Amino acid sequence: MAETKTPEPQQSQSTEAGCPPRRSVEVIYERSLPGHRGYRLPRGAAARWEAAIDALPETLRRKRPPELPEVTEPEVVRHFIGISLLNHHVDRSLYPLGSCTMKYNPKINEELARLPGFALLHPQAPETSLQGILALLWRFERELACVVGMAAVSLHPAAGAQGEMLGMKLFRAYHRHRGHAKRKVLVPDSAHGTNPASVVLSGFEPVQIASGADGRMDLGAIRAAIDDDTAGIMVTNPNTLGLFEKEIAAVAEAIHAVDGLVYMDGANLNALVGLAQPGAMGVDIVHLNLHKTFSTPHGGGGPGSGPVAVTAELEPFLPVPIVERTEAGYRLEHGRPLSVGPLHPWCGNAGVVVRAFAYLHSLGAEGLAAVSRAAIVNANYLMKQVADSFPVAKREWCMHEFISSASWTKKHKVRVMDVAKRLLDFGFHAPTVSFPLIVPDALMIEPTETETRPTLDRFAAALREIAREVRESPERVQQAPHSTCVGRLNEAAAARRLRVRWQAAKERDDAGGA
Amino acid sequence: MSNIGHTPQEERAMLAAIGADSFETLLDQVPSALRQQKPCDLPPAQSEFELRRTLSGLAAENYDPLRSLSFLGAGFYDHIIPAAIDQIVLRSEFYTAYTPYQAEVAQGTLTTIFEFQSLICALSGMEIANASMYDGASAAAEAMLLAGSATRSERVLLAESIHPRTRGVIETYLDGSALEVLTLPERKGQVDLAALEQALTEKPAAVLLQQPNFFGLLEPLDRVAELQQRLSAETHLVVSADPLSLALLAPPADFGAQTVIGDVQPLGIPPQFGGPSAGYFATRASHARRLPGRLVAEATDAEGRRGFVLTLQTREQHIRREKATSNICTNSALMALRATIFLSLLGPTGLQEMAALCAARGQQAAERLCGIRGVARRHAGPFWREFVLTLPREAEDAVERAYEAGGVLAGVPLSRFWPERRRELLVAVTEKRTPEEIETLAETLEKVLA
């Protein structure tokens, strides 16, 4: 085993982190100079512009130009490149956010998604002129269905939460079709917050189920909660503690006994691809996050894609339009009487799907199994390296992620968020903090399959060093981060003042305020 | 397996280091009955070189957008995309970052979101805008939910002249909510004011209009606002506004809109067969705590340096769970960044010129096309960029022939949304279309309609 040196945190004036010396962050409006512009339009019939504007009703016309910045192209570029340097990102180093699956985003996918024959396609061109993209969508639906062992897939949801919502709409449509008026959906207390929110958004009542002592679903508690009013259950597998839900098949059987449905949150599918299929677990509906398991970039918060896979019984309820293959070629079918209706302006985030398609085809079946395998090995390896400084919540092997706890630091007046902030000084992103709610002071850590052992060792070493600091010089941790472009920002004061647009800041200055 | 972090030898060493005999040891918690027995039936793995060939082949089975002449609109528009946008969004710092949960190492993303919010407020005239929604349709649905929770009324009124797909998405979203969807009929392509007057007496939670509407026509927002304020001040006037049109048109806030939403695809986002785009959501400051999605606010550190943070997170699902205002988590930040760069490059003058050029080219095209025998505008009202023609034959047939005759994408047949509108064609003309290209469209239509 290679020796790992204790990493040195970056000094405050260092530019190694890509951070310039500390100063206020600049906004594009502050580069504005009257009369500057960053783009020239084609020379058009300038004389006609005024006439064209005059043809619009005067009462509907704008009286003065919108307050947009006036900036040349080089200044725009410098501004955005300048602020880009203030971001942590996967291409820089480890991004171990639990349940977010921050794996490497292959470069080829960006190139392929930008082919004009994909990027510039208008959805309303004649179907005969769209056979390539329709074929890609049709194939990818079937390939994803195969990955999760289900009968059919909709690529329409724009993100995981919209996939969850579609799941709940499918609950509604199914039960309506069966003549049921069921209202309750069971949700384990370890679930992502989107789960209960999606339940409510679709007119169901969430019933929270406490986890068992081992951090998994408690079959007895679930059986006790099930009655004729139970529309179904939402299960995350592996769950947010990184544990496989061993009883999922028994849970599904109990739910199916009252004609309920099992929805699986597939946010953690990176642990299962090629290894275990939701279709074999009794799951009726599962969503996948292409921006997690299938390597499409998160883009600073989106766009994503959250396809939903279902059993053959639920296929007639999927959103329209559906890509169909006929002898004459591919076409879009809009007439599906049982469909929940449309969910997206067209067929989902096709631009994201192209990237995920390329990723899946770069793997094949063997590569897919290698992904979950390496993700699980990395998580377990890192768990053992971290456990001596931040104890692990559950004493057993984990799947793709694990939960450490920072509870012990409280006796040194150091909070879990302080530990997270101190990690930033070591050039790493922090893990997910204070989630899941059922583990006090949780650090939820997911390394993904794309990290190497030396990287994991450096991260574990940083956590060891921070644990030492907590005991020996807690103020160093409490006041972190020290190397970032700004210090810790006062979120409470920000919420009170609520300056959410540039105009407000300027008006404040005009008024002579601070 | 070039993206996997270790070799089989390294894996063995890692397993040994943690005291696991084999990989199987780690899987003791997965019941064997649930283990996958057969590998997935997937095509064999492809190298980067092979992938490029496969995907280029599929792309080539579509029309060639660089050699076709597009007059397609209906929600997705062929506008100029400045070169600087792609160069910037291809910065790893932006596209490979996650949601800005650790503000001190996410100031790049947080600043661009603050800028997006500011630019949207400047265009819409509203006081507060969120970090983005998936698209304009989901933004519209969320606006209906906000109106429902703010007013406690149980009906929302959707103009028939909004995008039919937006209507469909709203209906899907609201299924299961307490809100009932009612339709406000159109008259000559615009909202029927007499019907609106009557409907407002029922005090709906919201009335949703699109500006310009699905047919490209300008809705008489001044008269709508007058009726709404007189008859049902508590009703939310919600306007779905094309952000580019707002360079020329009065901000909906001037008409008393409570919420303004829309899709920013015209602002530097390629159509990508329908997505991803980004929706915007702007409203009044008094609704801040009902706002769906993420919101960024200015903050300061201990030494008074300005930075930006996610704020009012107690509205959101990860804190509030079943009491959240919305379930949205991932949004469309990178597409919102495209729009932010676009607006920064164009500035107030460039944006106005672009919108005016769309108006001019649209009018020019309408005049020319109405000179074709049997072709006329379907509606008489004022329009911007897009208009409906009535053809002497079926529109679906005409667009198919026009495409085959020379790669001209002549427009969107309305029969795709209303089967009975067989001879109506929606034509969009952006600043990219030259007078010569408009002439090509006219000559092509003359041929295929003859």
Short mmCIF file of C-alpha atoms in Angstrom, two decimals, chain A residues 22-30 37-39 41-42 44-45 48-49 51-53 55-57 59-62 65-71 73 76-77 79-81 83-91 95 97 100 102 104-108 110-112 114-126 128-137 139 143 146-147 158-159 161-162 165 169 172 176 189 191-194 196-198 200-203 206 216 243-244 246 248-249 274-277 280-281 291 297-304 320-321 340-352 354 357-358 360-365 367-368 370-371 373-374 376-378 380-381 384-385 396-399 417 420-421 424 429-430 433 435 437 449-453 456 481 484-491 494-495 497-503 505 508, chain B residues 1 3-6 10-11 13-15 17-20 23 25-31 34-36 39-46 48 51-52 54-56 58-59 61-63 65-66 70 72-74 76-77 80-84 86 88-115 117-119 121-124 126-129 134-138 145 165 168-169 172-177 211 218-222 246-251 255 263 270-277 288-289 294-313 317-318 321-322 324 326-335 337-338 340-341 343-354 356-357 359-361 363-364 367 382-384 399-400 403 409 411-412 416-417 431:
data_model
loop_
_atom_site.label_atom_id
_atom_site.label_comp_id
_atom_site.label_asym_id
_atom_site.label_seq_id
_atom_site.Cartn_x
_atom_site.Cartn_y
_atom_site.Cartn_z
CA ARG A 22 -10.32 37.13 -1.45
CA ARG A 23 -12.64 39.83 -2.65
CA SER A 24 -16.31 40.42 -3.32
CA VAL A 25 -17.74 38.42 -6.20
CA GLU A 26 -18.51 40.51 -9.27
CA VAL A 27 -21.83 40.67 -11.11
CA ILE A 28 -22.08 41.21 -14.91
CA TYR A 29 -23.98 44.47 -14.39
CA GLU A 30 -20.86 45.91 -12.78
CA ARG A 37 -22.44 45.65 -26.89
CA GLY A 38 -21.27 42.10 -27.28
CA TYR A 39 -23.03 40.87 -30.40
CA LEU A 41 -26.81 41.15 -35.73
CA PRO A 42 -26.85 40.47 -39.45
CA GLY A 44 -31.12 43.56 -42.03
CA ALA A 45 -33.73 45.85 -43.39
CA ARG A 48 -38.30 48.34 -41.72
CA TRP A 49 -37.69 47.91 -38.02
CA ALA A 51 -42.38 50.29 -39.23
CA ALA A 52 -42.52 46.78 -37.78
CA ILE A 53 -42.53 48.09 -34.25
CA ALA A 55 -47.38 47.82 -36.35
CA LEU A 56 -47.58 46.55 -32.75
CA PRO A 57 -50.35 48.11 -30.65
CA THR A 59 -50.66 50.11 -25.52
CA LEU A 60 -48.71 46.84 -25.49
CA ARG A 61 -45.31 48.31 -26.34
CA ARG A 62 -42.44 48.77 -23.95
CA PRO A 65 -35.52 49.45 -22.83
CA PRO A 66 -35.12 46.64 -20.30
CA GLU A 67 -32.32 47.12 -17.80
CA LEU A 68 -29.77 44.72 -19.25
CA PRO A 69 -25.99 45.14 -18.95
CA GLU A 70 -24.07 46.71 -21.84
CA VAL A 71 -20.87 44.73 -22.25
CA GLU A 73 -17.87 40.17 -25.97
CA VAL A 76 -18.57 39.04 -21.13
CA VAL A 77 -16.11 36.20 -21.63
CA HIS A 79 -16.58 37.89 -16.53
CA PHE A 80 -17.89 34.36 -16.91
CA ILE A 81 -14.44 32.76 -17.03
CA ILE A 83 -16.47 33.59 -11.90
CA SER A 84 -16.19 30.04 -13.25
CA LEU A 85 -12.87 29.81 -11.37
CA LEU A 86 -14.80 30.11 -8.12
CA ASN A 87 -16.53 26.74 -8.64
CA HIS A 88 -15.59 23.29 -7.45
CA HIS A 89 -16.31 20.69 -10.15
CA VAL A 90 -15.82 17.01 -11.00
CA ASP A 91 -13.02 17.75 -13.46
CA TYR A 95 -17.07 15.43 -5.37
CA LEU A 97 -21.90 14.11 -2.44
CA CYS A 100 -25.74 12.57 -6.11
CA MET A 102 -20.89 12.75 -9.10
CA TYR A 104 -16.83 11.69 -14.39
CA ASN A 105 -18.73 13.02 -17.42
CA PRO A 106 -17.05 11.58 -20.54
CA LYS A 107 -15.95 14.30 -22.97
CA ILE A 108 -17.08 12.43 -26.07
CA GLU A 110 -20.51 16.53 -25.07
CA GLU A 111 -19.14 16.36 -28.60
CA LEU A 112 -21.83 13.94 -29.79
CA ARG A 114 -23.53 18.91 -30.10
CA LEU A 115 -23.75 17.29 -33.54
CA PRO A 116 -26.08 19.61 -35.49
CA GLY A 117 -28.13 16.56 -36.47
CA PHE A 118 -29.12 16.24 -32.80
CA ALA A 119 -28.67 19.65 -31.17
CA LEU A 120 -30.47 21.71 -33.82
CA LEU A 121 -33.41 19.37 -34.46
CA HIS A 122 -36.79 20.99 -34.24
CA PRO A 123 -39.40 18.67 -32.70
CA GLN A 124 -42.04 19.66 -35.27
CA ALA A 125 -40.09 18.76 -38.40
CA PRO A 126 -41.77 16.02 -40.50
CA THR A 128 -39.74 11.25 -42.01
CA SER A 129 -36.91 13.74 -41.40
CA LEU A 130 -36.43 12.70 -37.75
CA GLN A 131 -35.81 8.98 -38.12
CA GLY A 132 -32.37 9.09 -36.49
CA ILE A 133 -33.44 10.72 -33.24
CA LEU A 134 -36.65 8.68 -33.05
CA ALA A 135 -34.62 5.50 -33.54
CA LEU A 136 -32.22 6.59 -30.78
CA LEU A 137 -35.07 7.26 -28.34
CA ARG A 139 -33.66 1.97 -28.75
CA GLU A 143 -32.08 -0.69 -23.44
CA CYS A 146 -33.47 -4.15 -20.10
CA VAL A 147 -31.06 -2.63 -17.55
CA ALA A 158 -36.94 16.20 -17.07
CA ALA A 159 -35.43 15.21 -13.73
CA ALA A 161 -38.35 14.63 -9.06
CA GLN A 162 -40.49 14.85 -12.19
CA MET A 165 -44.22 12.84 -9.83
CA LYS A 169 -49.56 10.15 -11.47
CA ARG A 172 -53.50 7.70 -9.63
CA ARG A 176 -58.67 5.20 -11.05
CA ASP A 189 -38.25 8.04 7.00
CA ALA A 191 -36.40 8.82 1.90
CA HIS A 192 -35.23 11.82 -0.12
CA GLY A 193 -37.36 14.92 0.50
CA THR A 194 -38.66 14.80 -3.05
CA PRO A 196 -43.12 13.01 0.29
CA ALA A 197 -43.32 16.23 -1.77
CA SER A 198 -44.20 14.23 -4.90
CA VAL A 200 -48.60 15.40 -1.87
CA LEU A 201 -48.38 17.01 -5.30
CA SER A 202 -50.44 14.15 -6.69
CA GLY A 203 -53.17 14.24 -4.11
CA PRO A 206 -47.69 10.34 2.76
CA ARG A 216 -33.60 -0.69 6.63
CA LEU A 243 -27.90 -0.36 2.42
CA PHE A 244 -29.69 -2.83 0.22
CA LYS A 246 -33.22 -7.05 1.83
CA ILE A 248 -38.02 -5.44 -0.70
CA ALA A 249 -39.60 -8.51 -2.32
CA GLY A 274 -25.72 -5.14 -14.01
CA LEU A 275 -26.01 -6.62 -10.52
CA ALA A 276 -29.66 -6.63 -9.47
CA GLN A 277 -32.80 -5.52 -11.30
CA ALA A 280 -37.00 -8.90 -10.08
CA MET A 281 -37.74 -7.22 -6.75
CA HIS A 291 -27.50 12.73 -14.64
CA PRO A 297 -23.34 16.36 -16.40
CA HIS A 298 -25.20 18.11 -13.60
CA GLY A 299 -24.57 21.56 -15.07
CA GLY A 300 -24.54 23.30 -11.70
CA GLY A 301 -28.03 22.04 -10.90
CA GLY A 302 -29.46 20.76 -14.16
CA PRO A 303 -30.66 19.93 -16.74
CA GLY A 304 -31.23 16.33 -15.85
CA VAL A 320 -47.71 10.83 -24.65
CA PRO A 321 -46.36 10.96 -27.30
CA VAL A 340 -51.63 10.28 -17.68
CA GLY A 341 -51.24 12.99 -20.36
CA PRO A 342 -48.24 15.06 -21.35
CA LEU A 343 -45.53 15.90 -18.84
CA HIS A 344 -43.02 17.76 -20.99
CA PRO A 345 -43.17 20.25 -23.90
CA TRP A 346 -42.30 17.35 -26.19
CA CYS A 347 -40.53 14.02 -25.52
CA GLY A 348 -38.23 14.84 -22.61
CA ASN A 349 -34.69 16.19 -22.53
CA ALA A 350 -33.52 14.50 -25.71
CA GLY A 351 -30.20 16.37 -25.56
CA VAL A 352 -29.46 14.68 -22.24
CA VAL A 354 -28.13 11.46 -26.44
CA PHE A 357 -27.13 6.72 -24.92
CA ALA A 358 -23.47 7.24 -25.81
CA LEU A 360 -24.48 3.12 -22.17
CA HIS A 361 -23.11 2.10 -25.54
CA SER A 362 -19.58 2.76 -24.35
CA LEU A 363 -20.15 0.24 -21.56
CA GLY A 364 -22.16 -2.65 -22.93
CA ALA A 365 -23.43 -5.27 -20.49
CA GLY A 367 -19.04 -2.50 -18.58
CA LEU A 368 -22.32 -1.80 -16.84
CA ALA A 370 -18.14 -3.18 -13.80
CA VAL A 371 -19.58 0.24 -12.91
CA ARG A 373 -18.83 -3.28 -8.86
CA ALA A 374 -16.21 -0.52 -8.79
CA ILE A 376 -19.28 -0.66 -4.35
CA VAL A 377 -15.59 -1.49 -3.90
CA ASN A 378 -14.69 2.21 -3.73
CA ASN A 380 -16.43 0.08 1.07
CA TYR A 381 -12.74 0.86 0.79
CA LYS A 384 -12.91 1.57 6.15
CA GLN A 385 -10.41 4.42 5.71
CA GLU A 396 -21.72 -3.76 7.89
CA TRP A 397 -20.61 -3.61 4.28
CA CYS A 398 -22.26 -0.85 2.29
CA MET A 399 -23.36 -0.59 -1.32
CA MET A 417 -21.12 21.77 8.83
CA ALA A 420 -17.76 20.00 5.72
CA LYS A 421 -16.44 23.54 5.26
CA LEU A 424 -13.14 22.57 1.07
CA HIS A 429 -16.06 19.02 -2.13
CA ALA A 430 -17.90 18.15 1.07
CA VAL A 433 -24.38 16.96 5.19
CA PHE A 435 -28.94 13.81 5.54
CA LEU A 437 -32.27 12.78 8.86
CA GLU A 449 -16.56 4.14 -9.59
CA THR A 450 -14.46 6.73 -11.40
CA GLU A 451 -12.18 7.54 -8.45
CA THR A 452 -8.78 5.92 -7.95
CA ARG A 453 -7.39 4.49 -4.73
CA LEU A 456 -9.70 8.00 -1.90
CA PRO A 481 -13.10 27.59 4.92
CA THR A 484 -11.94 29.93 -0.74
CA CYS A 485 -12.68 33.17 -2.57
CA VAL A 486 -15.11 34.27 0.14
CA GLY A 487 -15.37 33.22 3.76
CA ARG A 488 -18.41 31.56 5.22
CA LEU A 489 -21.43 33.50 4.09
CA ASN A 490 -24.14 34.59 6.48
CA GLU A 491 -27.19 32.74 5.20
CA ALA A 494 -29.21 36.92 3.51
CA ALA A 495 -32.67 35.42 4.03
CA ARG A 497 -32.56 41.04 3.64
CA LEU A 498 -33.56 38.96 0.63
CA ARG A 499 -31.63 40.76 -2.11
CA VAL A 500 -32.43 38.49 -5.00
CA ARG A 501 -31.77 40.71 -8.00
CA TRP A 502 -29.23 43.26 -9.12
CA GLN A 503 -31.77 46.08 -9.25
CA ALA A 505 -28.70 46.09 -4.79
CA ARG A 508 -30.03 50.28 -2.18
CA MET B 1 -13.33 0.53 -19.15
CA ASN B 3 -13.48 5.55 -16.81
CA ILE B 4 -13.19 3.07 -13.95
CA GLY B 5 -10.78 4.00 -11.20
CA HIS B 6 -8.89 0.74 -10.76
CA GLU B 10 -5.84 -2.89 -7.65
CA GLU B 11 -9.33 -4.09 -6.78
CA ALA B 13 -5.46 -5.11 -3.17
CA MET B 14 -8.24 -2.79 -2.02
CA LEU B 15 -10.43 -5.72 -0.98
CA ALA B 17 -6.84 -3.93 2.61
CA ILE B 18 -10.36 -3.85 4.02
CA GLY B 19 -10.46 -7.53 4.95
CA ALA B 20 -12.89 -8.71 2.29
CA PHE B 23 -16.17 -8.75 -4.13
CA THR B 25 -18.26 -10.73 0.36
CA LEU B 26 -19.41 -7.14 0.02
CA LEU B 27 -22.70 -8.33 -1.46
CA ASP B 28 -23.82 -10.48 1.45
CA GLN B 29 -26.74 -8.14 2.02
CA VAL B 30 -28.20 -8.69 -1.47
CA PRO B 31 -30.39 -11.83 -1.36
CA LEU B 34 -32.62 -10.89 -6.27
CA ARG B 35 -29.24 -11.05 -7.97
CA GLN B 36 -29.16 -10.63 -11.71
CA PRO B 39 -26.19 -9.96 -18.20
CA CYS B 40 -28.39 -7.29 -19.81
CA ASP B 41 -29.00 -7.80 -23.49
CA LEU B 42 -27.11 -4.75 -24.68
CA PRO B 43 -25.05 -4.14 -27.81
CA PRO B 44 -21.31 -4.73 -27.34
CA ALA B 45 -19.28 -1.91 -25.81
CA GLN B 46 -17.99 0.63 -28.29
CA GLU B 48 -14.86 6.37 -28.46
CA LEU B 51 -19.30 5.68 -30.78
CA ARG B 52 -18.58 8.73 -32.87
CA THR B 54 -22.58 5.22 -34.50
CA LEU B 55 -23.95 8.52 -33.26
CA SER B 56 -22.90 10.46 -36.36
CA LEU B 58 -27.91 8.32 -36.37
CA ALA B 59 -27.59 12.11 -36.60
CA GLU B 61 -30.60 9.97 -40.52
CA ASN B 62 -32.25 13.21 -39.43
CA TYR B 63 -32.65 16.27 -41.61
CA PRO B 65 -30.41 21.55 -39.86
CA LEU B 66 -27.50 23.46 -41.37
CA SER B 70 -36.62 26.45 -41.08
CA LEU B 72 -40.76 26.06 -37.60
CA GLY B 73 -41.89 27.51 -34.30
CA ALA B 74 -44.72 26.45 -31.98
CA PHE B 76 -39.10 26.15 -30.25
CA TYR B 77 -37.42 28.80 -32.38
CA ILE B 80 -29.05 33.08 -33.50
CA ILE B 81 -26.79 31.47 -30.88
CA PRO B 82 -23.63 33.53 -30.26
CA ALA B 83 -20.44 31.44 -30.38
CA ALA B 84 -19.27 32.58 -26.95
CA ASP B 86 -20.94 27.21 -26.02
CA ILE B 88 -18.37 29.25 -21.77
CA VAL B 89 -20.81 26.48 -20.90
CA LEU B 90 -18.19 23.92 -21.93
CA ARG B 91 -16.06 25.12 -19.06
CA SER B 92 -15.83 22.13 -16.72
CA GLU B 93 -16.26 24.59 -13.85
CA PHE B 94 -19.84 25.17 -14.97
CA TYR B 95 -21.04 21.99 -16.59
CA THR B 96 -19.48 19.40 -14.26
CA ALA B 97 -20.51 21.15 -11.03
CA TYR B 98 -23.43 20.06 -8.89
CA THR B 99 -26.18 22.18 -7.35
CA PRO B 100 -24.40 24.89 -5.29
CA TYR B 101 -24.82 23.32 -1.87
CA GLN B 102 -21.43 24.52 -0.56
CA ALA B 103 -21.60 28.21 -1.36
CA GLU B 104 -17.92 29.02 -0.79
CA VAL B 105 -16.87 26.72 -3.63
CA ALA B 106 -19.88 27.46 -5.85
CA GLN B 107 -19.73 31.22 -6.27
CA GLY B 108 -19.46 30.84 -10.04
CA THR B 109 -22.78 29.01 -10.31
CA LEU B 110 -24.47 31.09 -7.62
CA THR B 111 -23.44 34.36 -9.28
CA THR B 112 -24.79 33.24 -12.66
CA ILE B 113 -28.09 32.30 -11.02
CA PHE B 114 -28.30 35.69 -9.31
CA GLU B 115 -27.66 37.28 -12.70
CA GLN B 117 -32.83 36.14 -11.67
CA SER B 118 -31.90 39.82 -12.21
CA LEU B 119 -32.19 39.64 -16.00
CA CYS B 121 -36.82 40.54 -13.39
CA ALA B 122 -35.62 43.26 -15.78
CA LEU B 123 -37.50 41.71 -18.70
CA SER B 124 -40.69 40.76 -16.87
CA MET B 126 -41.33 41.44 -11.56
CA GLU B 127 -39.61 41.66 -8.19
CA ILE B 128 -38.39 38.12 -7.70
CA ALA B 129 -37.44 35.27 -10.05
CA TYR B 134 -37.38 22.51 -16.28
CA ASP B 135 -39.22 24.34 -19.05
CA GLY B 136 -42.00 26.84 -19.70
CA ALA B 137 -44.76 24.25 -19.40
CA SER B 138 -43.80 23.05 -15.92
CA LEU B 145 -50.28 25.77 -7.96
CA ARG B 165 -48.86 21.27 -24.82
CA GLY B 168 -51.72 19.40 -21.33
CA VAL B 169 -48.82 19.61 -18.87
CA THR B 172 -51.30 16.43 -15.82
CA TYR B 173 -49.73 18.36 -12.95
CA LEU B 174 -53.06 19.41 -11.45
CA ASP B 175 -54.60 15.94 -11.58
CA GLY B 176 -54.94 15.06 -7.92
CA SER B 177 -54.84 18.66 -6.71
CA GLN B 211 -47.95 36.55 -24.95
CA LEU B 218 -50.62 39.67 -29.26
CA GLU B 219 -53.23 39.31 -26.54
CA PRO B 220 -54.88 42.57 -25.44
CA LEU B 221 -53.26 42.46 -22.00
CA ASP B 222 -54.31 46.04 -21.26
CA LEU B 246 -40.21 41.43 -23.93
CA ALA B 247 -37.50 43.54 -25.57
CA LEU B 248 -40.35 45.26 -27.45
CA LEU B 249 -43.42 44.51 -25.38
CA ALA B 250 -44.33 46.11 -22.08
CA PRO B 251 -43.38 43.97 -19.09
CA PHE B 255 -50.59 45.01 -16.46
CA ASP B 263 -39.42 29.29 -21.63
CA PRO B 270 -30.57 25.00 -29.31
CA PRO B 271 -33.92 23.23 -29.82
CA GLN B 272 -32.43 19.72 -29.18
CA PHE B 273 -35.59 17.94 -30.30
CA GLY B 274 -37.56 19.58 -27.52
CA GLY B 275 -35.18 19.71 -24.58
CA PRO B 276 -33.42 20.52 -22.42
CA SER B 277 -34.51 24.11 -22.25
CA ALA B 288 -41.37 34.75 -2.01
CA ARG B 289 -42.25 32.05 0.48
CA ARG B 294 -34.23 27.45 -5.85
CA LEU B 295 -33.60 31.07 -5.09
CA VAL B 296 -30.24 32.82 -4.74
CA ALA B 297 -29.65 35.87 -2.56
CA GLU B 298 -26.78 38.23 -1.95
CA ALA B 299 -24.89 37.53 1.29
CA THR B 300 -21.73 38.70 3.00
CA ASP B 301 -18.95 36.89 4.80
CA ALA B 302 -17.56 37.90 8.20
CA GLU B 303 -15.29 40.51 6.59
CA GLY B 304 -18.09 42.06 4.57
CA ARG B 305 -17.18 40.58 1.19
CA ARG B 306 -20.17 39.99 -1.05
CA GLY B 307 -21.07 36.51 -2.20
CA PHE B 308 -24.22 34.57 -3.04
CA VAL B 309 -26.13 31.77 -1.29
CA LEU B 310 -29.20 29.61 -1.76
CA THR B 311 -31.92 31.19 0.34
CA LEU B 312 -35.37 30.51 1.79
CA GLN B 313 -34.60 26.81 1.57
CA GLN B 317 -38.44 19.59 -0.53
CA HIS B 318 -35.12 18.65 1.06
CA ARG B 321 -40.60 17.38 2.66
CA GLU B 322 -44.38 16.90 2.41
CA ALA B 324 -42.78 21.84 0.37
CA SER B 326 -42.99 22.11 -4.98
CA ASN B 327 -41.10 18.85 -5.43
CA ILE B 328 -38.55 20.36 -7.86
CA CYS B 329 -34.90 19.63 -7.02
CA THR B 330 -32.74 19.49 -10.16
CA ASN B 331 -33.70 22.41 -12.40
CA SER B 332 -32.04 23.60 -15.61
CA ALA B 333 -29.16 25.73 -14.36
CA LEU B 334 -26.86 25.24 -17.35
CA MET B 335 -29.58 26.26 -19.81
CA LEU B 337 -26.64 30.11 -17.85
CA ARG B 338 -26.90 30.04 -21.64
CA THR B 340 -27.74 34.68 -19.01
CA ILE B 341 -24.74 34.83 -21.36
CA LEU B 343 -28.70 38.46 -22.62
CA SER B 344 -25.32 39.80 -21.45
CA LEU B 345 -23.96 39.69 -25.01
CA LEU B 346 -27.03 41.16 -26.68
CA GLY B 347 -27.66 43.88 -24.12
CA PRO B 348 -30.71 46.13 -24.32
CA THR B 349 -29.96 47.39 -27.85
CA GLY B 350 -29.07 44.04 -29.38
CA LEU B 351 -32.10 42.36 -27.87
CA GLN B 352 -34.41 45.08 -29.17
CA GLU B 353 -32.86 44.86 -32.62
CA MET B 354 -33.28 41.11 -32.67
CA ALA B 356 -37.62 44.08 -34.04
CA LEU B 357 -36.00 42.09 -36.84
CA ALA B 359 -41.28 41.48 -36.16
CA ALA B 360 -40.13 42.93 -39.50
CA ARG B 361 -39.29 39.58 -41.10
CA GLN B 363 -44.56 40.92 -41.38
CA GLN B 364 -42.58 40.75 -44.59
CA GLU B 367 -47.30 39.89 -46.83
CA PRO B 382 -51.34 42.08 -34.57
CA PHE B 383 -48.60 39.45 -34.35
CA TRP B 384 -44.92 39.04 -33.62
CA VAL B 399 -45.13 20.70 -45.42
CA GLU B 400 -44.18 17.17 -46.45
CA TYR B 403 -39.50 19.46 -47.33
CA LEU B 409 -39.43 23.36 -43.31
CA GLY B 411 -44.17 25.56 -40.74
CA VAL B 412 -46.16 23.56 -38.23
CA ARG B 416 -51.15 18.23 -35.04
CA PHE B 417 -52.86 19.97 -32.12
CA GLU B 431 -34.03 37.27 -37.45
#
